[in-house]
mmCIF file of C-alpha atoms (C1' of nucleotides) in Angstrom:
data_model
loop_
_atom_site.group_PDB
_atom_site.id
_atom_site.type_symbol
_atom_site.label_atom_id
_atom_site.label_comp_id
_atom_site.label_asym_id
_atom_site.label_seq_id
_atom_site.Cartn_x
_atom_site.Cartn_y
_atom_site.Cartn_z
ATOM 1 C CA UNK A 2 32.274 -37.884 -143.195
ATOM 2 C CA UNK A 3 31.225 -40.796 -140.225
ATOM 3 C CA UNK A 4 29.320 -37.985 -138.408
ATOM 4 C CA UNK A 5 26.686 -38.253 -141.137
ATOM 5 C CA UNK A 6 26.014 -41.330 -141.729
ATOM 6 C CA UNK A 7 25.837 -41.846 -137.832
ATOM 7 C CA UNK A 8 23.625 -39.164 -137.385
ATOM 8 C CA UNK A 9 21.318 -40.116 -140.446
ATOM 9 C CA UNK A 10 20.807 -43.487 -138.953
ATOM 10 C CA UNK A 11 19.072 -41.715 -136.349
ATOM 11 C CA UNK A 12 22.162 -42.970 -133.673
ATOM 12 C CA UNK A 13 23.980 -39.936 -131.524
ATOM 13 C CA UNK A 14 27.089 -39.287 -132.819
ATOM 14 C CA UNK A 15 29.794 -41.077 -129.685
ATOM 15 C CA UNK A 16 33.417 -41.553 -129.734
ATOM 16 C CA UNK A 17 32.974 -45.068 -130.347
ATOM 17 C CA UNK A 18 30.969 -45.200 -133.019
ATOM 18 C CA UNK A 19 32.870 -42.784 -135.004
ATOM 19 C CA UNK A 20 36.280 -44.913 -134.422
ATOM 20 C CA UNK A 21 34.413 -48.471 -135.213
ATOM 21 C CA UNK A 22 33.061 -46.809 -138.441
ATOM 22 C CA UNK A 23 36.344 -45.766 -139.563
ATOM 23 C CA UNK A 24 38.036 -49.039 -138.693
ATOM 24 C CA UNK A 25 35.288 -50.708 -141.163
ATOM 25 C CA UNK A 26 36.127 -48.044 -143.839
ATOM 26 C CA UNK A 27 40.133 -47.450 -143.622
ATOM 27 C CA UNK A 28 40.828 -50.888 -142.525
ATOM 28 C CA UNK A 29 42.439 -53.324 -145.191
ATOM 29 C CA UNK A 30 40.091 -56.130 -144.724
ATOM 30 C CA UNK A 31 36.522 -55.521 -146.174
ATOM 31 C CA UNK A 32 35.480 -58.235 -143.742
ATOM 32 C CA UNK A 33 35.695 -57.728 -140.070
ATOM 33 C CA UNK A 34 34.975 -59.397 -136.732
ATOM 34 C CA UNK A 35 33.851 -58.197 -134.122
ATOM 35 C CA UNK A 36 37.091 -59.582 -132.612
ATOM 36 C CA UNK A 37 38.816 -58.185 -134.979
ATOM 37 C CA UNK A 38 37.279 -54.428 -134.445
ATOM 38 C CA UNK A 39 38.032 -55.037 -130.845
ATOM 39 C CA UNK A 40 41.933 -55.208 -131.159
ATOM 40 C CA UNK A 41 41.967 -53.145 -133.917
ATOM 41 C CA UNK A 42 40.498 -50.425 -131.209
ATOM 42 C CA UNK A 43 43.017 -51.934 -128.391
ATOM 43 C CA UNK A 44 46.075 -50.825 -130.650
ATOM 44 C CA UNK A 45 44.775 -47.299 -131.068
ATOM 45 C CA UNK A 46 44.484 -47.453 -127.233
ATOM 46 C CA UNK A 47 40.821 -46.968 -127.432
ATOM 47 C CA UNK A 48 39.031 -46.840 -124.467
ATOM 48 C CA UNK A 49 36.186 -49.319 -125.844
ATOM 49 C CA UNK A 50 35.070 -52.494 -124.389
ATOM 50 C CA UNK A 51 33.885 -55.542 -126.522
ATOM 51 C CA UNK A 52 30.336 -55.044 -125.260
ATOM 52 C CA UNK A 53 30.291 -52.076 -127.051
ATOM 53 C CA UNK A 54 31.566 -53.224 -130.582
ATOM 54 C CA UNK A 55 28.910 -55.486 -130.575
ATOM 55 C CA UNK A 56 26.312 -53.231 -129.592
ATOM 56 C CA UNK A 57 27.510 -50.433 -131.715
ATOM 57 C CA UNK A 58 28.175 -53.184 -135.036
ATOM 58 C CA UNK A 59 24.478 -54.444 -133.982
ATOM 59 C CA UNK A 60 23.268 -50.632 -134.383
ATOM 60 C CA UNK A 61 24.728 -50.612 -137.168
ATOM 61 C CA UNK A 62 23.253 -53.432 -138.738
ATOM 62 C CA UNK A 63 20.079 -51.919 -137.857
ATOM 63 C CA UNK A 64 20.392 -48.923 -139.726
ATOM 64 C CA UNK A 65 21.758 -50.628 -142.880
ATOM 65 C CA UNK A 66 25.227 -49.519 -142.367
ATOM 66 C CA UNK A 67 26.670 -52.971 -142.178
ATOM 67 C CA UNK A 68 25.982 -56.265 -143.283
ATOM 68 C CA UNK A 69 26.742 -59.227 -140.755
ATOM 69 C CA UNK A 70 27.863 -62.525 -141.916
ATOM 70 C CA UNK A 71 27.942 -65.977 -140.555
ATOM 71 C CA UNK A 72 30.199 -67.988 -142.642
ATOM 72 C CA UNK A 73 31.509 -71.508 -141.429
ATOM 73 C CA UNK A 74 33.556 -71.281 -138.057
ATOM 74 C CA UNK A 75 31.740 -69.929 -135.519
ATOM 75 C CA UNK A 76 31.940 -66.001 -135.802
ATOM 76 C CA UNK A 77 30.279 -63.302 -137.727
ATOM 77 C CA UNK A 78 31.828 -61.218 -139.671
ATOM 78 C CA UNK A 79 30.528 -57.126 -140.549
ATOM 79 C CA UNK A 80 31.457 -55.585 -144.108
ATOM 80 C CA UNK A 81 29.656 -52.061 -144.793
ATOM 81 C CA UNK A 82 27.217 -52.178 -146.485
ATOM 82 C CA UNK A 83 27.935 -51.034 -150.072
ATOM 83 C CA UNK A 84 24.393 -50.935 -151.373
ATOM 84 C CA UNK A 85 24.186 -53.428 -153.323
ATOM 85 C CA UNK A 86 23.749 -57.128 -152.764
ATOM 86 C CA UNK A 87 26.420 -59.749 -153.101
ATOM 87 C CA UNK A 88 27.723 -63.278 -152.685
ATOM 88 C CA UNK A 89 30.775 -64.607 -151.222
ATOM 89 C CA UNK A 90 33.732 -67.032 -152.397
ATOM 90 C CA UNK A 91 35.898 -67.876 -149.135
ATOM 91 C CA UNK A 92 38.968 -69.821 -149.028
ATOM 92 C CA UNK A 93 39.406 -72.517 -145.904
ATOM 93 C CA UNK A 94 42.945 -72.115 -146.338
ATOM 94 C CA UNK A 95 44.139 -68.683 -145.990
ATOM 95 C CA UNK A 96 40.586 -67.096 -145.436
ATOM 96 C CA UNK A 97 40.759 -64.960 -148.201
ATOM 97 C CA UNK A 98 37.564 -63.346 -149.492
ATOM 98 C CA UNK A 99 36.320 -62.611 -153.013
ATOM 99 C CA UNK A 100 32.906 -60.962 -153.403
ATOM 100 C CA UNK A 101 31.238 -61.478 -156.502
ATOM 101 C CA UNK A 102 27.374 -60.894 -158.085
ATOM 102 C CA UNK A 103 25.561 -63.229 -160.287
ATOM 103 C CA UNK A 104 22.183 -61.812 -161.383
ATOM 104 C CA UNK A 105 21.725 -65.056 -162.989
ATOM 105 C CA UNK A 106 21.805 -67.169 -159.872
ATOM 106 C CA UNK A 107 19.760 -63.969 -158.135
ATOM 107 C CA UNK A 108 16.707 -64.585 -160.682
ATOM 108 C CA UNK A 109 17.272 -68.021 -160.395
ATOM 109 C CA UNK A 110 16.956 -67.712 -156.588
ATOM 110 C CA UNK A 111 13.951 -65.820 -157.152
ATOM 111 C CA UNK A 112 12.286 -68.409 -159.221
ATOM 112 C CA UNK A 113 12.825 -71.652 -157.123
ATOM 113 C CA UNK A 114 11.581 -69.465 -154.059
ATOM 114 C CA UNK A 115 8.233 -68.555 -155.880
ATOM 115 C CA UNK A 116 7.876 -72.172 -157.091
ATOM 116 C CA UNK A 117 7.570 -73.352 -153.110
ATOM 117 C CA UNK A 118 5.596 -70.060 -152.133
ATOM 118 C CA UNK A 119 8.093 -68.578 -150.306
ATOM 119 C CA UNK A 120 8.683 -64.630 -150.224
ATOM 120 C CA UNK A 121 12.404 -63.485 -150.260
ATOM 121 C CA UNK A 122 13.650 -61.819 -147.260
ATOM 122 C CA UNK A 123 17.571 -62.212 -147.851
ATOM 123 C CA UNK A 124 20.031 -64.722 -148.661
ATOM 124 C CA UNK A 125 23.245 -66.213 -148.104
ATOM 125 C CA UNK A 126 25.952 -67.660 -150.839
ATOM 126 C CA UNK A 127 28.926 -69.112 -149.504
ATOM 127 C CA UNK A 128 31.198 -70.960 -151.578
ATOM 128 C CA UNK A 129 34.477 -72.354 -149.917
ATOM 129 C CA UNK A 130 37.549 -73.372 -151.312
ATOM 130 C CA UNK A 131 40.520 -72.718 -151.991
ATOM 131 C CA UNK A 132 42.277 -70.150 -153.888
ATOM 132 C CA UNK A 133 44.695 -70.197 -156.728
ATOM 133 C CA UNK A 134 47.480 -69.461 -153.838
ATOM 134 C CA UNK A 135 46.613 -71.890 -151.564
ATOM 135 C CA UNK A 136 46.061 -74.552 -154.293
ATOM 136 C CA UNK A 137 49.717 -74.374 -155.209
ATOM 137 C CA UNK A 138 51.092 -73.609 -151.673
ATOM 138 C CA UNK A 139 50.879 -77.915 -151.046
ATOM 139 C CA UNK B 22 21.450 -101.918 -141.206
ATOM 140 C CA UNK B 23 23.123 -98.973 -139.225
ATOM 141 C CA UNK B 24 25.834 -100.735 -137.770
ATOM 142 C CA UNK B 25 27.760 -101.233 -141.477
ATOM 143 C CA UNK B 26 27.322 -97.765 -141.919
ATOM 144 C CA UNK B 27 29.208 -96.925 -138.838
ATOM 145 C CA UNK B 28 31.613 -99.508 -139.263
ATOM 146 C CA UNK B 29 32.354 -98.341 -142.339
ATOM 147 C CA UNK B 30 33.199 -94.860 -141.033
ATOM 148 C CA UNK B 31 35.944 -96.866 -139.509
ATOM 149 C CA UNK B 32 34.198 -96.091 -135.567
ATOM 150 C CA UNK B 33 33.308 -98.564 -133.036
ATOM 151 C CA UNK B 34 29.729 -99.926 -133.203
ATOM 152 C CA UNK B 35 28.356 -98.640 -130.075
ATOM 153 C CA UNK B 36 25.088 -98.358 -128.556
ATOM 154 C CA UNK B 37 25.043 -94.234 -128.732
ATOM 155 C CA UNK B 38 26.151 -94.041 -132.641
ATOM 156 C CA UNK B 39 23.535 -96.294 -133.765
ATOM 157 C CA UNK B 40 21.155 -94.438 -131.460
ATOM 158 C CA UNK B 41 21.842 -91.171 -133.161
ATOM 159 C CA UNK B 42 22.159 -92.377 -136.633
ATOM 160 C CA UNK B 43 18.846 -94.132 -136.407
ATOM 161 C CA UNK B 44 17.407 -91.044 -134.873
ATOM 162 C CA UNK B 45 18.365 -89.351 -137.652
ATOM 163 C CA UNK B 46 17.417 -91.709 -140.371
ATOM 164 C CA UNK B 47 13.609 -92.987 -138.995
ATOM 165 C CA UNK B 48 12.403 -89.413 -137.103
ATOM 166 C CA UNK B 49 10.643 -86.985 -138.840
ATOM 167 C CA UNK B 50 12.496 -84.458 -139.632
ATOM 168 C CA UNK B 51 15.283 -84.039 -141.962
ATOM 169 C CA UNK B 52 17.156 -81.379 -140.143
ATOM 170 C CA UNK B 53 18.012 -81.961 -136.431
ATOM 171 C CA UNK B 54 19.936 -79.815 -134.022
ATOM 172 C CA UNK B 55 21.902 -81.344 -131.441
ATOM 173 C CA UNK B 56 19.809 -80.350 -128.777
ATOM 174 C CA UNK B 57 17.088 -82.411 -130.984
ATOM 175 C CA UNK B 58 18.991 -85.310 -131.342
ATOM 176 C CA UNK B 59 19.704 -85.504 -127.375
ATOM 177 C CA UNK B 60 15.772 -84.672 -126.625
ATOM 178 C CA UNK B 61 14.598 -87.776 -128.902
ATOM 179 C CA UNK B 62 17.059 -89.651 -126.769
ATOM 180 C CA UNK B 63 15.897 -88.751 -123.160
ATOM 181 C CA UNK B 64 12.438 -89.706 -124.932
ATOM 182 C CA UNK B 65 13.777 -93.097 -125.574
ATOM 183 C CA UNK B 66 15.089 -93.223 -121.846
ATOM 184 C CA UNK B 67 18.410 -93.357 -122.989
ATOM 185 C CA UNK B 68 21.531 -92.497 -121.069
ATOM 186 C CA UNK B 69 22.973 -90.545 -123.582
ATOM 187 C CA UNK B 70 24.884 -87.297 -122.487
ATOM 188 C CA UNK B 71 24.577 -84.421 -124.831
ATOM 189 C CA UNK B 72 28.636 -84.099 -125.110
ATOM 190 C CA UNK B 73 28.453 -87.451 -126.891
ATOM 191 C CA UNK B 74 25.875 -86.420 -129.120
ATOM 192 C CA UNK B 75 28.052 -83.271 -130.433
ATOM 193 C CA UNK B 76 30.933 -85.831 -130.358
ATOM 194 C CA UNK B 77 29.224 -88.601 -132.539
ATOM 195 C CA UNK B 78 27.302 -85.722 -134.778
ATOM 196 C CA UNK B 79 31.059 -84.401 -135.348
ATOM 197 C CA UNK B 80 32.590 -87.879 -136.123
ATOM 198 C CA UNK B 81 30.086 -88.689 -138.817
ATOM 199 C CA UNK B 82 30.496 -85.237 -140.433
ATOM 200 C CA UNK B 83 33.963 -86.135 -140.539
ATOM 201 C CA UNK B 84 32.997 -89.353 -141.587
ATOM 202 C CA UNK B 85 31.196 -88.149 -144.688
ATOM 203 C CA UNK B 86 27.688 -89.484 -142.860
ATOM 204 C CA UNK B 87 25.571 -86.306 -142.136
ATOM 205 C CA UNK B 88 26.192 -82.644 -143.281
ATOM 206 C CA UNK B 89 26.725 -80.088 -140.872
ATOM 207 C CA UNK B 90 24.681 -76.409 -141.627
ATOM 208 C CA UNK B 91 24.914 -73.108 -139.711
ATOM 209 C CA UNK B 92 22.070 -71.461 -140.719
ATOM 210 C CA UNK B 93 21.227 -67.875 -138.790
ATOM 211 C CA UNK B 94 20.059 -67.972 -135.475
ATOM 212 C CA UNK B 95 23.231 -69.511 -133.564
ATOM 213 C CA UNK B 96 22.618 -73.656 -133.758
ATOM 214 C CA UNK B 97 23.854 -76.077 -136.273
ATOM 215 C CA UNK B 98 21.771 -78.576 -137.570
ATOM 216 C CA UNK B 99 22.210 -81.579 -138.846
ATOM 217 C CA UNK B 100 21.011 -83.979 -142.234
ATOM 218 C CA UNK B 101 22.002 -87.197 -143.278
ATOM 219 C CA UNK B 102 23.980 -87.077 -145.787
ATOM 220 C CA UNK B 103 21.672 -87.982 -149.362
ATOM 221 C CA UNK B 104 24.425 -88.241 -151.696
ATOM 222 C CA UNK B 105 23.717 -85.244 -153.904
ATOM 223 C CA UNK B 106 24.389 -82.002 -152.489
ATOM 224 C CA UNK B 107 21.593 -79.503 -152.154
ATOM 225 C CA UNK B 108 20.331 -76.161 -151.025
ATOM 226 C CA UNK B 109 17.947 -74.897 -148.454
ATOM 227 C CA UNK B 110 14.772 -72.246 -148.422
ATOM 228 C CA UNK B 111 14.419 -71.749 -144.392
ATOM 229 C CA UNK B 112 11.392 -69.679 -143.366
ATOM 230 C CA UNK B 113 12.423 -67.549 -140.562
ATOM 231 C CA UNK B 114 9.332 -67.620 -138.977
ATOM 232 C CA UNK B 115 7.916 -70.993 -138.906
ATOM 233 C CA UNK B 116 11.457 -72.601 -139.307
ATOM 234 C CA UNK B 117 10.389 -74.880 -142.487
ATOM 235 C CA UNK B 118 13.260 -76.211 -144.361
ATOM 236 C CA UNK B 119 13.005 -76.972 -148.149
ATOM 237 C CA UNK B 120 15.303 -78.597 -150.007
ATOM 238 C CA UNK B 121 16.345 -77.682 -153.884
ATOM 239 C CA UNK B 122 18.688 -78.232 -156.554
ATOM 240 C CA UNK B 123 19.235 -76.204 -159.199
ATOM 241 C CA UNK B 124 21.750 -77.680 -162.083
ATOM 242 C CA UNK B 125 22.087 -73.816 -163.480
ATOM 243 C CA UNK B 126 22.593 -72.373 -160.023
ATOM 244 C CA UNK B 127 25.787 -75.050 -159.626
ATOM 245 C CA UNK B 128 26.944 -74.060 -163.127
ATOM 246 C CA UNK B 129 27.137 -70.590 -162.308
ATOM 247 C CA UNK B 130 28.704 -71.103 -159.129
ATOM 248 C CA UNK B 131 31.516 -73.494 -161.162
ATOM 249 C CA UNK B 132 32.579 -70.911 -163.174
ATOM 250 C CA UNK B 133 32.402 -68.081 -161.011
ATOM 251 C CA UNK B 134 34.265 -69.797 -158.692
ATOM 252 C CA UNK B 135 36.737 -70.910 -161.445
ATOM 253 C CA UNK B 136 37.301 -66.951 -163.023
ATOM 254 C CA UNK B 137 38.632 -66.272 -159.590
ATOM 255 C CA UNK B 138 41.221 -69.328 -159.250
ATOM 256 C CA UNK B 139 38.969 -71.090 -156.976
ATOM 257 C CA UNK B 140 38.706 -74.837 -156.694
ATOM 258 C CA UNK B 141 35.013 -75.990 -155.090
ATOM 259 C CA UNK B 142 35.085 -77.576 -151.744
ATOM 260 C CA UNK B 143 31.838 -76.758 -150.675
ATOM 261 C CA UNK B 144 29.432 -74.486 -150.701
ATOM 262 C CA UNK B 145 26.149 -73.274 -148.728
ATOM 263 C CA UNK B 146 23.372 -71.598 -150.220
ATOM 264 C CA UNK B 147 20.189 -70.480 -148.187
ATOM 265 C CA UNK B 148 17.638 -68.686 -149.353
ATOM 266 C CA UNK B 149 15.811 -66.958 -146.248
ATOM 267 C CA UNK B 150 12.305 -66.136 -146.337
ATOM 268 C CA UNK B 151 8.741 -65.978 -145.492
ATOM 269 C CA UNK B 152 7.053 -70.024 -146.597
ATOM 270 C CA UNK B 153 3.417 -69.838 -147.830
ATOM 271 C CA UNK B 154 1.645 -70.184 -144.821
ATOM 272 C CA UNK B 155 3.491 -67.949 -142.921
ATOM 273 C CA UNK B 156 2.748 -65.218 -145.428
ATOM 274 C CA UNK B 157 -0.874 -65.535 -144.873
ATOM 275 C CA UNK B 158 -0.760 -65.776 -140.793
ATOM 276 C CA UNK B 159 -0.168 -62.240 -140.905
ATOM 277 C "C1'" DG C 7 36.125 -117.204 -124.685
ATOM 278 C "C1'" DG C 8 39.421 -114.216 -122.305
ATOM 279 C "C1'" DG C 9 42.895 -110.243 -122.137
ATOM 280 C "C1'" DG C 10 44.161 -105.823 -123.076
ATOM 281 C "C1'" DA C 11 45.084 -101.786 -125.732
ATOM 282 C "C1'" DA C 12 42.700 -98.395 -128.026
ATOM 283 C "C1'" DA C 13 38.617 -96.240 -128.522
ATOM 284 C "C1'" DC C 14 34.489 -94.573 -126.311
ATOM 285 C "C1'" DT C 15 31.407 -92.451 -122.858
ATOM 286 C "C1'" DG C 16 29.109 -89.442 -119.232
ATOM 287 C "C1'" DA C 17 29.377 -85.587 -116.320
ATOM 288 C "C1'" DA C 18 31.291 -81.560 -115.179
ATOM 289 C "C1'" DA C 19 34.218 -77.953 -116.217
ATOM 290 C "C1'" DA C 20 36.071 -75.050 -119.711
ATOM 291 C "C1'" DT C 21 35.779 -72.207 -124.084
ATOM 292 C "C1'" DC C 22 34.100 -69.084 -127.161
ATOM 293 C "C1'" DT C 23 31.150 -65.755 -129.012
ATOM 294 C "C1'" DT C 24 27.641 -62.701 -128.076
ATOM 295 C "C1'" DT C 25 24.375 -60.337 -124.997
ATOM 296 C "C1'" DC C 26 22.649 -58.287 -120.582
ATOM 297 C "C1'" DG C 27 22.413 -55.551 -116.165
ATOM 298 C "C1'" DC C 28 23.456 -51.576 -114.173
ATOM 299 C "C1'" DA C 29 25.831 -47.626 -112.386
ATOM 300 C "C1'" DT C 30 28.097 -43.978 -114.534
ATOM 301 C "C1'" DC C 31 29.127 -40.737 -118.350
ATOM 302 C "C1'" DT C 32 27.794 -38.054 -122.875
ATOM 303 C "C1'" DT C 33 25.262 -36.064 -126.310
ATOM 304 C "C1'" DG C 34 21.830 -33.077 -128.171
ATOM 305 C "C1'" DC C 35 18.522 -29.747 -127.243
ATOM 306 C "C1'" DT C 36 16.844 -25.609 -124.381
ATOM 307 C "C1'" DA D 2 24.807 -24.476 -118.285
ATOM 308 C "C1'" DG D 3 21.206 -28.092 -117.304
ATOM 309 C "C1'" DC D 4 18.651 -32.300 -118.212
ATOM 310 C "C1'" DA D 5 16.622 -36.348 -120.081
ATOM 311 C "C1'" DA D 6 17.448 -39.831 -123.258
ATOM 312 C "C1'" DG D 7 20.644 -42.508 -124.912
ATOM 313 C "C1'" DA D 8 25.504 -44.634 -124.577
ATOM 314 C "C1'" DT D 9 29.296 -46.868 -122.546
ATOM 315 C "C1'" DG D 10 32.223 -50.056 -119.642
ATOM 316 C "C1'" DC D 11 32.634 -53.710 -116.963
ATOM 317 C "C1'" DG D 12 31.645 -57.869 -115.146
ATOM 318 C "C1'" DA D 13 28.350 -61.419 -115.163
ATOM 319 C "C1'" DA D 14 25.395 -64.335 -117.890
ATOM 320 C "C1'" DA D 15 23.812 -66.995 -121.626
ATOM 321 C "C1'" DG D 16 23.900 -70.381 -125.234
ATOM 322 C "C1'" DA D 17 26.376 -73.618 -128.107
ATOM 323 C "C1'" DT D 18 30.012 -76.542 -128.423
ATOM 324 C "C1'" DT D 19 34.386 -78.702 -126.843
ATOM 325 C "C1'" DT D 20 37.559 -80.587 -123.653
ATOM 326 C "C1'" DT D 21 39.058 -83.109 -119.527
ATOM 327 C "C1'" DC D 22 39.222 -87.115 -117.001
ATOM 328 C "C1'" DA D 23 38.257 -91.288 -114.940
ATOM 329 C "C1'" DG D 24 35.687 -95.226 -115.595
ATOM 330 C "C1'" DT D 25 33.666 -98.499 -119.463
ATOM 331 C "C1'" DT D 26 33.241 -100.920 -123.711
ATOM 332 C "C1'" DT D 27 34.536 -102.695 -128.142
ATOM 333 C "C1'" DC D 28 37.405 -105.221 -131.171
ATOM 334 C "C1'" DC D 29 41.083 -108.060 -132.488
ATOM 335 C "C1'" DC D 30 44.268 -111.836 -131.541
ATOM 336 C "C1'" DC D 31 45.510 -116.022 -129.223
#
DNA sequence: GGGGAAACTGAAAATCTTTCGCATCTTGCT
DNA sequence: AGCAAGATGCGAAAGATTTTCAGTTTCCCC
């Protein structure tokens, strides 16, 4: 359960942090806010400022729990982290999100980076659009 | 010259927008930040406020002039718009950009995006990293 | 070349997201 | 139970960007 993986990350096992990790795992949305975690507390009638989502998502971060993302439009957005890596297909319309994995564009990554000396710390694909709903919806 | 640019655009030929967009077609750098943009100004002893600078950077995004990025670490910068769309290697020490294209990387990203329903607007890939010479300063 | 409406601008105030400061609680260990 | 380290809540602060508003400028037409 939560406790574990709390505990493993080396974090002390609080009220908040168990609640914020279950929102991330029960709620629909794979993709949160921290916004989002925040109300998501409110309408359990958690007793848990904002500060402390962020701090708490931060921590998580950290340990490898969560991944944060900063698509287009100004906040970030935390998914758990489900081990492996993986890119991102977002809609402008309706925000819907489709994750997907492309080990060719991964090598290719790889490659171009190693042509201009650089070492590979992370990366970020984003591609917007819009989705076979939203296409038809004007 | 600058001003058929900006006429163009269908905006007012003014003494800030043809400021900014020769700031950002004859300085340096490739990638400027608003707070960049406004600092080569006060250099120039202009009396430009930096609300006008976000205002004019905003109206030639809209206007197809310069690209807007959000890379990590809160600011957007901004590039004149080339024509061909690209990607970026950032090196999150140093802060060198380096620009690539990569015809197989677009493929891929065309018909992932197209398995999924998507239609392309736009899409950001950034590859972050460690450049050559930051590697070696350590 | 002047008149005027629409567009533009600077400065300050307002927003928005995220982080900090600090006094007060909790957790985990003894 | 008892304590020190670590957490939390709240309000304030910070940083980036946007809006408001009143005064200015540009552009088009006569």
């Amino acid at each position: 359960m939560e406790n574990q993986q709390i505990k493993q990350a080396g974090l002390k096992v609080t009220a908040p942090r168990v609640k914020i990790l279950g929102i991330l795992e029960h709620s629909g949305k794979r993709h949160l806010s921290a916004e989002d975690v925040y109300k998501e507390l409110l309408s359990q009638d958690e007793e848990i400022g904002l500060a402390t989502v962020y701090r708490v998502l931060t921590q998580f971060e950290g340990a490898g729990l969560v991944c944060r993302r900063h698509f287009e439009g100004g906040q970030s957005v935390f998914e758990l982290n489900s081990g492996s890596h993986h890119d991102h297909l977002v809609c402008i319309k309706c925000g819907k999100i489709v994750e997907f994995v492309d080990s060719l564009i991964e090598d290719r990554q790889i490659a171009i980076a190693a042509e201009h000396g650089f070492r590979i710390e992370d990366h970020s694909l984003v591609v917007y659009g819009l989705c076979a709903g939203c296409q038809n919806a004007r």
